[in-house]
PDB file of C-alpha atoms in Angstrom:
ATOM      1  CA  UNK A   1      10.959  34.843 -22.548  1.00 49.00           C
ATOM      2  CA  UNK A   2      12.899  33.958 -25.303  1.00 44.00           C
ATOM      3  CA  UNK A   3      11.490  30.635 -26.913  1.00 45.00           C
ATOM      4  CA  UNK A   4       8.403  31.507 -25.367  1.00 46.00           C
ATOM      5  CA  UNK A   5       7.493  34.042 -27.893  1.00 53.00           C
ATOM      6  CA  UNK A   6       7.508  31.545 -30.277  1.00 78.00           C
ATOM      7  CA  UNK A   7       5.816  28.992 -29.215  1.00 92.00           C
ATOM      8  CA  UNK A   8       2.283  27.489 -31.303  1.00 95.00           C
ATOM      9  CA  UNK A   9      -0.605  25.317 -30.753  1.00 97.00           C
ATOM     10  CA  UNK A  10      -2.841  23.872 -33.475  1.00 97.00           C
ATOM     11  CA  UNK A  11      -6.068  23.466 -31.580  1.00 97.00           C
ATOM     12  CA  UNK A  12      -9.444  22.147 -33.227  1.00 97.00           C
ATOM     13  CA  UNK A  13     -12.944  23.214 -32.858  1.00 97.00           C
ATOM     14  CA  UNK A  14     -14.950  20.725 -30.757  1.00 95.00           C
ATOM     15  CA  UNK A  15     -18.463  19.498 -31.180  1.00 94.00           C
ATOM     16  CA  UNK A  16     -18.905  16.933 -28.620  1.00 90.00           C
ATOM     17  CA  UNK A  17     -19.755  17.883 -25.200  1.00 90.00           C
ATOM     18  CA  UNK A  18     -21.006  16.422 -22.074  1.00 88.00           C
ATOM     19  CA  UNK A  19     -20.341  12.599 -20.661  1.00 86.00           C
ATOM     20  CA  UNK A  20     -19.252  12.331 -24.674  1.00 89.00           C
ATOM     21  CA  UNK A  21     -15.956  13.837 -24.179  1.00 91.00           C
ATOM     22  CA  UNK A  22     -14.836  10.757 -22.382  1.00 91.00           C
ATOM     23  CA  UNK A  23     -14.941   9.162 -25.692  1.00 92.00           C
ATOM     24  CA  UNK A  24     -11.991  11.111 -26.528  1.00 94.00           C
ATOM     25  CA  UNK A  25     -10.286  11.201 -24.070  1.00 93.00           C
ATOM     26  CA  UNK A  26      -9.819   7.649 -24.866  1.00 93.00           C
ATOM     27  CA  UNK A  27      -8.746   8.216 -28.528  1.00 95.00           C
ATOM     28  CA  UNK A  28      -5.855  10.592 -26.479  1.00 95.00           C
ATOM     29  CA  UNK A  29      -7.557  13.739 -27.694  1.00 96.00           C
ATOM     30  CA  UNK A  30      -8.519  16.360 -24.830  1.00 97.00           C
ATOM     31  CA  UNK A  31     -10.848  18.465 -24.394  1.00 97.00           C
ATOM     32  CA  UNK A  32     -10.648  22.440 -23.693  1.00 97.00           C
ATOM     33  CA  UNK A  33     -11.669  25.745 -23.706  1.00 97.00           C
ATOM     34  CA  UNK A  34     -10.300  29.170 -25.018  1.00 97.00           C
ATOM     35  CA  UNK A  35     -12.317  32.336 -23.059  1.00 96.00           C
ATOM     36  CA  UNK A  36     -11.374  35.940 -22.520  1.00 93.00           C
ATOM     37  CA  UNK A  37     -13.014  39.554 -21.860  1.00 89.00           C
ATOM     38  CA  UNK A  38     -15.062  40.103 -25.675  1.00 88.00           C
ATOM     39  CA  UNK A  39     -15.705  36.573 -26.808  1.00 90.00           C
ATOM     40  CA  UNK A  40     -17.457  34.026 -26.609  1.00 94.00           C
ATOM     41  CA  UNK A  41     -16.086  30.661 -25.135  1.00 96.00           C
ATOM     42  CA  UNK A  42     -14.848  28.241 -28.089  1.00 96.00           C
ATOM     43  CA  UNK A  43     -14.709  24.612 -27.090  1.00 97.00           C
ATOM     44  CA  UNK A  44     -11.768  23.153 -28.453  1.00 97.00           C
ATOM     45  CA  UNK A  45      -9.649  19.725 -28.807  1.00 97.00           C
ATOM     46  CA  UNK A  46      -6.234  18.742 -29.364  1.00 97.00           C
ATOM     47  CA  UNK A  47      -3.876  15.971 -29.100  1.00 97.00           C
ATOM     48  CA  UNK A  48      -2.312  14.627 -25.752  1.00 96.00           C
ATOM     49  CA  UNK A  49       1.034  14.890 -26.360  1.00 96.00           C
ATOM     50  CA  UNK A  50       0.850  18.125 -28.310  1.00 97.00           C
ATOM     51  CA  UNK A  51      -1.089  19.722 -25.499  1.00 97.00           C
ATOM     52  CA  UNK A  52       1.384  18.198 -22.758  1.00 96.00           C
ATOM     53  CA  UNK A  53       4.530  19.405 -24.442  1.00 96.00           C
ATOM     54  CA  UNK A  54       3.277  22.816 -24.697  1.00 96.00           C
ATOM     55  CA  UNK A  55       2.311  22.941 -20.872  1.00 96.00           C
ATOM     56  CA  UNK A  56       5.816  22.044 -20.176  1.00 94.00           C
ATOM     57  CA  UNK A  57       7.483  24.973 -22.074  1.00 93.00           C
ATOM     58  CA  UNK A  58       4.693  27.178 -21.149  1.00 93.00           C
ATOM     59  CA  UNK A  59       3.706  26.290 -17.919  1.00 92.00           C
ATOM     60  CA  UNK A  60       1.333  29.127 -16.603  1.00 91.00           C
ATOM     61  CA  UNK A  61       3.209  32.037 -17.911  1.00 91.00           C
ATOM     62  CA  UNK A  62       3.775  32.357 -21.096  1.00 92.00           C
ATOM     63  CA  UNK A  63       1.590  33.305 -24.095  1.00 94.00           C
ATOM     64  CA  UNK A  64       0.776  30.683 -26.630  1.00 96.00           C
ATOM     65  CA  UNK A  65       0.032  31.697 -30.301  1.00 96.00           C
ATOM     66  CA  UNK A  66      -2.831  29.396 -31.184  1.00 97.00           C
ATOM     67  CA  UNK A  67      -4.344  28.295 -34.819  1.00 97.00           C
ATOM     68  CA  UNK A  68      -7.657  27.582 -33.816  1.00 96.00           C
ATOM     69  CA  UNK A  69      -8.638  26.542 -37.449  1.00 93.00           C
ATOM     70  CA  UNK A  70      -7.480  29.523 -39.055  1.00 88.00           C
ATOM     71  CA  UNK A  71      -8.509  31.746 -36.067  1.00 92.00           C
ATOM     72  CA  UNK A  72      -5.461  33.273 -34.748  1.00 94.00           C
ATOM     73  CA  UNK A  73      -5.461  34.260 -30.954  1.00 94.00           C
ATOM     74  CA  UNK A  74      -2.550  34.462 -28.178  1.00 94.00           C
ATOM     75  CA  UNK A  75      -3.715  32.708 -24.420  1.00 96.00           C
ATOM     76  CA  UNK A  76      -2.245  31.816 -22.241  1.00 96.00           C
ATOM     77  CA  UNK A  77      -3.338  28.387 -20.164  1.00 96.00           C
ATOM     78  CA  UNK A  78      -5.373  28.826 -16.962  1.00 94.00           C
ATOM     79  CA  UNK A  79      -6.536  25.956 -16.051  1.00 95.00           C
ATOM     80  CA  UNK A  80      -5.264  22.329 -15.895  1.00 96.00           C
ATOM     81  CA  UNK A  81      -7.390  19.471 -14.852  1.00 96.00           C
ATOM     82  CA  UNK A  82      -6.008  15.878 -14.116  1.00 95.00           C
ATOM     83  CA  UNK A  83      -7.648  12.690 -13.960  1.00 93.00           C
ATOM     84  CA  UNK A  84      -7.316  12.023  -9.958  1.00 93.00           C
ATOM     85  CA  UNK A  85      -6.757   7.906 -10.740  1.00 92.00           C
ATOM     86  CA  UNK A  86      -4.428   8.252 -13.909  1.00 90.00           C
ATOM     87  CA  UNK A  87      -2.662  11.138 -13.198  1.00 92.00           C
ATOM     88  CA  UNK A  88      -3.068  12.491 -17.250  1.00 94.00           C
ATOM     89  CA  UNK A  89      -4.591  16.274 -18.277  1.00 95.00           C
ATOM     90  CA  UNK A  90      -8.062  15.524 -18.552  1.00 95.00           C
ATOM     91  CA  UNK A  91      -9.577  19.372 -19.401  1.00 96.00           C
ATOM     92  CA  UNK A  92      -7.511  22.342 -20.334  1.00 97.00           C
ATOM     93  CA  UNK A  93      -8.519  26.002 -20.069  1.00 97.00           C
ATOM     94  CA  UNK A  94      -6.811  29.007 -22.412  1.00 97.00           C
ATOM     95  CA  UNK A  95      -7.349  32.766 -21.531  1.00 96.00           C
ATOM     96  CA  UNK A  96      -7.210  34.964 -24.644  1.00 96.00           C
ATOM     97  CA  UNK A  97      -4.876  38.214 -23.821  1.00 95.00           C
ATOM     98  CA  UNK A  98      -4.628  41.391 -25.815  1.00 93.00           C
ATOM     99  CA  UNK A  99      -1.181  41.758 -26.320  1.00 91.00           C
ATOM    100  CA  UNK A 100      -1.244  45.696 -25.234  1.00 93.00           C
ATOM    101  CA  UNK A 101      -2.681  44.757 -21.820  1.00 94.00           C
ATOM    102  CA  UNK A 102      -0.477  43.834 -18.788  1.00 95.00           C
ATOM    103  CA  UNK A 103      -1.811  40.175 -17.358  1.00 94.00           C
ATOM    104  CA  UNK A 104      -0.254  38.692 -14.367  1.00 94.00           C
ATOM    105  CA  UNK A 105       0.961  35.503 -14.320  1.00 93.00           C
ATOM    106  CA  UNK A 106       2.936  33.082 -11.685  1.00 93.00           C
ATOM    107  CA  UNK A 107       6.240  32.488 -12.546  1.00 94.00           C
ATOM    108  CA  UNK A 108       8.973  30.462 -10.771  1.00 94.00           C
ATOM    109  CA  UNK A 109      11.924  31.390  -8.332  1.00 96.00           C
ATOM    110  CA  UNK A 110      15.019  29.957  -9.260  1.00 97.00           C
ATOM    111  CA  UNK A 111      18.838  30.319  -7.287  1.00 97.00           C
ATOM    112  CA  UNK A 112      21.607  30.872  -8.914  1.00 96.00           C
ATOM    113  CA  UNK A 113      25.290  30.261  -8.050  1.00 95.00           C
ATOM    114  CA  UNK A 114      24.624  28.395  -4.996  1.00 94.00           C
ATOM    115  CA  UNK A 115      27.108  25.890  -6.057  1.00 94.00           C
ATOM    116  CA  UNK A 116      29.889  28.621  -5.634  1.00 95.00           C
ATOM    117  CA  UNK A 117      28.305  30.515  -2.671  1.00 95.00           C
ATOM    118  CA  UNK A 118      30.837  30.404   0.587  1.00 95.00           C
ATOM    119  CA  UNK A 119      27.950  28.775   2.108  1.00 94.00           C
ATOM    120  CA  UNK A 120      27.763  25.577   0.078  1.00 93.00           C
ATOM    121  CA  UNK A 121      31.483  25.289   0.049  1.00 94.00           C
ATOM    122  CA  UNK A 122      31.812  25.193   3.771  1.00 94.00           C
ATOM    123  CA  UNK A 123      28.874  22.735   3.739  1.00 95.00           C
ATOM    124  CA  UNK A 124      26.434  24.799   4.616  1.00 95.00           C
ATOM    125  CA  UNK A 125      22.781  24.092   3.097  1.00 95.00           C
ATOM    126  CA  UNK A 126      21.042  26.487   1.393  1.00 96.00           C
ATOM    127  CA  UNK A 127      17.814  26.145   1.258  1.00 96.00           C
ATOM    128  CA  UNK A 128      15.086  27.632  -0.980  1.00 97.00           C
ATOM    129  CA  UNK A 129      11.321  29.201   1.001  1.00 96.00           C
ATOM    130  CA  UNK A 130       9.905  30.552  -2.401  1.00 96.00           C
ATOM    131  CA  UNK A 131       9.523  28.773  -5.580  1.00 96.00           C
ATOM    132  CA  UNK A 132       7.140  31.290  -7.386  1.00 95.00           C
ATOM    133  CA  UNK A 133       5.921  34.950  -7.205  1.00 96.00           C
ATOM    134  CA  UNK A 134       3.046  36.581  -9.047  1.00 95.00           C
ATOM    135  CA  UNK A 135       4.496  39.128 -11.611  1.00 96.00           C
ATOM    136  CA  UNK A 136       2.129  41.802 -14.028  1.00 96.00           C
ATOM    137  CA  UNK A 137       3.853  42.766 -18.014  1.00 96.00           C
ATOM    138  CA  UNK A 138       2.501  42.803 -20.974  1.00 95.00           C
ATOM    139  CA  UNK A 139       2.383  38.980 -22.484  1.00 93.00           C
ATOM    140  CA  UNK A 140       5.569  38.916 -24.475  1.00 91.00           C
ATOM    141  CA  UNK A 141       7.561  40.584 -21.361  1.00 93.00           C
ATOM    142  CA  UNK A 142       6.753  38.421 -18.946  1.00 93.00           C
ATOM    143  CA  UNK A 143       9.844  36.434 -18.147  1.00 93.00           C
ATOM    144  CA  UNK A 144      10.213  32.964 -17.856  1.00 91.00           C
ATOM    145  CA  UNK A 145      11.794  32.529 -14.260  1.00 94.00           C
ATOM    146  CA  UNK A 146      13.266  35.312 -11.521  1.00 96.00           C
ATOM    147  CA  UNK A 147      16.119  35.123 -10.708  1.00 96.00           C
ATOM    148  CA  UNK A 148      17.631  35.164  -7.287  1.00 96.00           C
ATOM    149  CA  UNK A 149      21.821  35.011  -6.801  1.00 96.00           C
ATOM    150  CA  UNK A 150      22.729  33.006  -3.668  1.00 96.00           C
ATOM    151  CA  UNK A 151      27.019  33.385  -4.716  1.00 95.00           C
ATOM    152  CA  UNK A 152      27.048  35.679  -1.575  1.00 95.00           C
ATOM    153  CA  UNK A 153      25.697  33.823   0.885  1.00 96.00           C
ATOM    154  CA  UNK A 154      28.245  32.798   3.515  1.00 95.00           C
ATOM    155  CA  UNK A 155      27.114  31.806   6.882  1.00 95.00           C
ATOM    156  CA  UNK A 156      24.664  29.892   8.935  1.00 95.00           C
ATOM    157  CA  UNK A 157      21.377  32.152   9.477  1.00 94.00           C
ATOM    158  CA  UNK A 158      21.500  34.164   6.790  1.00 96.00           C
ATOM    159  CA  UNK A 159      18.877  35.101   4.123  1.00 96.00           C
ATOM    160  CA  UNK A 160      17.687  36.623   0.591  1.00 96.00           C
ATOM    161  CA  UNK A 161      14.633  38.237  -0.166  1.00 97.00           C
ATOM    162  CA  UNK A 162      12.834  38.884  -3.449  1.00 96.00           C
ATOM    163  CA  UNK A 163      14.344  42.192  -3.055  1.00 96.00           C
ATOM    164  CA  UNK A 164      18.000  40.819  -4.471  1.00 95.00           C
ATOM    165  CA  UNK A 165      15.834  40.436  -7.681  1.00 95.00           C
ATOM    166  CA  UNK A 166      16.658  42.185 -11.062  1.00 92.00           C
ATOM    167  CA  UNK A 167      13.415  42.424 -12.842  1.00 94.00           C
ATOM    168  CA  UNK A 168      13.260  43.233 -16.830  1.00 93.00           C
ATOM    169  CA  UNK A 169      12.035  46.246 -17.880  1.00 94.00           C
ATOM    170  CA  UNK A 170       8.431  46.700 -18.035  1.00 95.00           C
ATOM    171  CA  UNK A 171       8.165  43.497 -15.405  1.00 96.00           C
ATOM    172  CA  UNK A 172       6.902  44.225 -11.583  1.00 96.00           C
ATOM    173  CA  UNK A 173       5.951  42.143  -8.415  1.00 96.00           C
ATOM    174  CA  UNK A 174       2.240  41.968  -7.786  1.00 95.00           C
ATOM    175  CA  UNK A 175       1.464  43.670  -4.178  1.00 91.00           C
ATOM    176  CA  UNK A 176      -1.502  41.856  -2.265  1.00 81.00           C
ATOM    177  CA  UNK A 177      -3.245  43.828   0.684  1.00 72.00           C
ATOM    178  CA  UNK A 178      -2.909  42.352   3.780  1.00 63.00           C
ATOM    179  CA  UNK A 179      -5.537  44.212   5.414  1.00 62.00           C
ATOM    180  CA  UNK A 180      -3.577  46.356   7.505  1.00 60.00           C
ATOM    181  CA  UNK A 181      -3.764  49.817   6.678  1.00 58.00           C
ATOM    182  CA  UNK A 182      -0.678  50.835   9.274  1.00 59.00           C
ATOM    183  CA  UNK A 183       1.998  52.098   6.588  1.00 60.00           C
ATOM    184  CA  UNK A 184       5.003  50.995   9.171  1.00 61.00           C
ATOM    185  CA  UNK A 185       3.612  47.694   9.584  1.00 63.00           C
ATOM    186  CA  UNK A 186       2.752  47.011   5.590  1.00 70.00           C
ATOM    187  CA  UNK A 187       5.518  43.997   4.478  1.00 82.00           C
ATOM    188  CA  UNK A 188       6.217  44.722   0.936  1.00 91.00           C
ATOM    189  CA  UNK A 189       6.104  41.550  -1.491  1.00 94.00           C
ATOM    190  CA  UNK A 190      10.446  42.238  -1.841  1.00 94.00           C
ATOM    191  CA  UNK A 191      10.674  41.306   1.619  1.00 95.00           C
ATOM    192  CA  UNK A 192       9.903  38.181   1.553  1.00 95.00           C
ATOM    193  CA  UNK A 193      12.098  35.433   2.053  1.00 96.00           C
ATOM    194  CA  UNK A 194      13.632  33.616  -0.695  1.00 97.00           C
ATOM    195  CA  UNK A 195      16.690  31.185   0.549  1.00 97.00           C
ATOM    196  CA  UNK A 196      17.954  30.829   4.000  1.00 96.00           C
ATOM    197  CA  UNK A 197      21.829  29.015   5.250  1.00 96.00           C
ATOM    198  CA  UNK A 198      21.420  26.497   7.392  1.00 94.00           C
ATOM    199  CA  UNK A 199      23.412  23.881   9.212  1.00 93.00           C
ATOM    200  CA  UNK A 200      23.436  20.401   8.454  1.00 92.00           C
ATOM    201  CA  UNK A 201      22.594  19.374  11.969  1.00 89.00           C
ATOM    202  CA  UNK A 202      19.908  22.354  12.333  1.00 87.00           C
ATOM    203  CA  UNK A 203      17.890  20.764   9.883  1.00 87.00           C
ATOM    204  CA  UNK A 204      18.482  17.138  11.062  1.00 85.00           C
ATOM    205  CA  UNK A 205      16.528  18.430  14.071  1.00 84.00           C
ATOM    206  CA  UNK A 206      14.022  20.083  12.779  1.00 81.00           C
ATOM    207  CA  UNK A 207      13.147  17.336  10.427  1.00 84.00           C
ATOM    208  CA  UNK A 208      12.727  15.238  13.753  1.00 83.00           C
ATOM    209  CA  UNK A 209      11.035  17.397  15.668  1.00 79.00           C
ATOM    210  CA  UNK A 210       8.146  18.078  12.612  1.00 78.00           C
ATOM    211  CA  UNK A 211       8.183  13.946  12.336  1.00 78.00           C
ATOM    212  CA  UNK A 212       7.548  13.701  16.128  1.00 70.00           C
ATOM    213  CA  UNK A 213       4.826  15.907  15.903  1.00 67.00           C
ATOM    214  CA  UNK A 214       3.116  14.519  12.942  1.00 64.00           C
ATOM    215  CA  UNK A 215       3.086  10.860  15.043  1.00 64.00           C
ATOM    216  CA  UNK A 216       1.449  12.908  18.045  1.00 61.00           C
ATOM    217  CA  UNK A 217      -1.576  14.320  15.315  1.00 64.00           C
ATOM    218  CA  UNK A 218      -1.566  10.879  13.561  1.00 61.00           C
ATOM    219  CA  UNK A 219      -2.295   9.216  17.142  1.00 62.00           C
ATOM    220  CA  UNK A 220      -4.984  11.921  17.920  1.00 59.00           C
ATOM    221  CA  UNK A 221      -6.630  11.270  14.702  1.00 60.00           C
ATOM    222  CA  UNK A 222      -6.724   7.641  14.958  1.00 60.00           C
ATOM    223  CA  UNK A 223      -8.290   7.854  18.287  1.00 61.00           C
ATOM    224  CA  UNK A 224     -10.943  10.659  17.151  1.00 63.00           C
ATOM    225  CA  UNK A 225     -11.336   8.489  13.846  1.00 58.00           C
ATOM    226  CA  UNK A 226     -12.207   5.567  15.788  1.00 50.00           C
ATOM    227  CA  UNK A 227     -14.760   7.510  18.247  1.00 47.00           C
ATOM    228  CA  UNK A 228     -16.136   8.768  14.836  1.00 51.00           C
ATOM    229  CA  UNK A 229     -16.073   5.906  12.926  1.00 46.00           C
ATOM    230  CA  UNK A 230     -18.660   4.187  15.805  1.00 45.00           C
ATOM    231  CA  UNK A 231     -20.401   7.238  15.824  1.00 47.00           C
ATOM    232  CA  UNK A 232     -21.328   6.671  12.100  1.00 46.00           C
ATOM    233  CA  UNK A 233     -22.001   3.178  12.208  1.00 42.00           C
ATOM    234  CA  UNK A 234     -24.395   3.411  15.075  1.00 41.00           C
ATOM    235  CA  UNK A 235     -25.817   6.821  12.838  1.00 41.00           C
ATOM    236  CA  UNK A 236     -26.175   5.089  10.131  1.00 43.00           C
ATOM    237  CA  UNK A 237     -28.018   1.572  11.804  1.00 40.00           C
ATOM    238  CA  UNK A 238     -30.683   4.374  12.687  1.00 39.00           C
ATOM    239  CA  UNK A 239     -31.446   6.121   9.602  1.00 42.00           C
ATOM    240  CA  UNK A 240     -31.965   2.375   8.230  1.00 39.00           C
ATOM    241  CA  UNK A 241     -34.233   1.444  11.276  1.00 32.00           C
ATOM    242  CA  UNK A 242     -35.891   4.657  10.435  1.00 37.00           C
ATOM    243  CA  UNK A 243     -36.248   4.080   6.884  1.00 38.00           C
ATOM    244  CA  UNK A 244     -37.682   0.590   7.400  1.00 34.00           C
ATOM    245  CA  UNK A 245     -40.284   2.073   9.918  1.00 34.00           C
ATOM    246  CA  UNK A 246     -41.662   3.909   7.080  1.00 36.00           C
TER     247      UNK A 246
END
C-alpha cells in the first residue's frame, strides 16, 4: 500500500479509433480503455512515459486515481498489450472499482531475510517456487507484496509455504476449486510451496539433467519438423496443381 494510495493518472478522452491509432502510437501517445460493471467503456489516451511509469509502481494491483478530463474514477489496470517486434505498451486496459467492493488482484511473493537465514550462511541456496498469489480486499487494502520470512530456514530439504504469511487486516488468499470434492484430499492455497533449501550440487544436477532432456525433445522435433516440413511442401505443390486445374 502505502504510495499506492496516492498514486494519479491524467488520461485524455480519445476520438480516433481503428488502424488510426497507429498514428499515435507514433507521436508516443497510447491508446486505452477504462470499463467496469455500470458504465460505459471510455476510450482514452495518454502519454508513453506517463503510462509506463505508472505500470511500474502499480503493476496489476494497485488502484490508480485517474483525471479523465475532469471525470474522477479509481481502476485499476487489467490489461497490458505489447508490440511483439518493439517490445513497447501498445494498448492499455483500466477496470473502474467501487472502492466499498473487495476486487482481487495478483500481487507478488517476496523473501525476506534470506541473507541471514542459517541456510544461506552455510551456503545453502534458497530458492524461491512462488512469485505471486491472488489476494481479495477492498482497493486501498490490498497490499503491495506478501511477505514470506526465510531467517529460519536452516538445512538442505526444507521448505515454506504461503502459510508462514502475515496478511493485513481485511486482506485474504483467493481459494480456487480443484474439482475434488474429498474434504481430506482438498490442498488449501497456504500450503503451497513458497521457497525450498537446496544444495549447491543438487541443483548443478538437476540443471543437467532438464538440459539433457531438452536436447532429447529438440532432436525429436527436428526430426518430426523435417517429416512435416516435406509433408507441407508436397501439400502445398497439390493445392497449386489443383488450383491451376481449375
Amino acid at each position: 500500500m502505502g504510495d499506492n494510495k496516492k498514486l494519479q493518472l491524467k488520461l485524455n478522452l480519445r476520438e480516433v479509433r481503428g488502424k488510426k491509432v497507429s498514428n499515435l502510437r507514433k507521436q508516443d501517445i497510447i491508446p486505452g480503455v477504462v470499463y467496469g460493471a455500470g458504465i460505459e467503456p471510455i476510450n482514452v489516451q495518454v502519454g508513453r512515459n506517463l503510462l509506463e511509469k505508472t505500470y511500474v509502481k502499480a503493476g496489476k494491483h494497485a488502484p490508480v486515481h485517474l483525471d479523465i478530463e475532469s471525470k474522477k474514477k479509481i481502476a485499476m489496470i487489467k490489461e497490458i498489450e505489447y508490440d511483439p517486434v518493439k517490445h513497447r505498451i501498445n494498448h492499455f486496459g483500466f477496470h473502474a472499482v467501487k472502492m466499498s467492493d473487495p476486487v482481487v488482484a495478483e500481487v507478488p511473493v517476496r523473501l525476506v531475510g534470506e541473507e541471514d537465514s542459517e541456510a544461506k550462511k552455510s551456503g545453502l541456496v534458497i530458492l524461491q517456487a512462488l512469485d505471486k498469489i491472488e489476494v481479495k480486499a477492498l482497493p486501498m487494502d490490498l497490499p503491495e507484496v506478501v511477505e514470506i520470512y526465510v531467517t529460519n530456514l536452516k538445512e538442505a530439504g526444507e521448505k515454506i509455504t504461503l502459510a508462514s504469511a502475515k496478511l493485513p487486516t481485511g486482506v485474504e488468499f483467493v481459494e480456487h476449486d480443484d474439482g475434488h470434492n474429498d474434504d481430506e484430499d482438498k490442498q488449501s492455497v497456504t500450503d503451497l510451496m513458497v521457497a525450498s533449501v537446496w544444495e549447491p550440487s543438487a541443483i548443478a544436477a538437476a540443471n543437467e539433467a532438464a538440459a539433457g532432456d531438452a536436447e532429447d525433445e529438440s532432436e525429436v522435433e527436428a526430426e518430426n519438423g523435417g517429416e512435416d516440413s516435406e509433408g507441407k511442401k508436397e501439400s502445398a505443390s497439390e493445392e497449386k496443381t489443383e488450383e491451376k486445374a481449375e
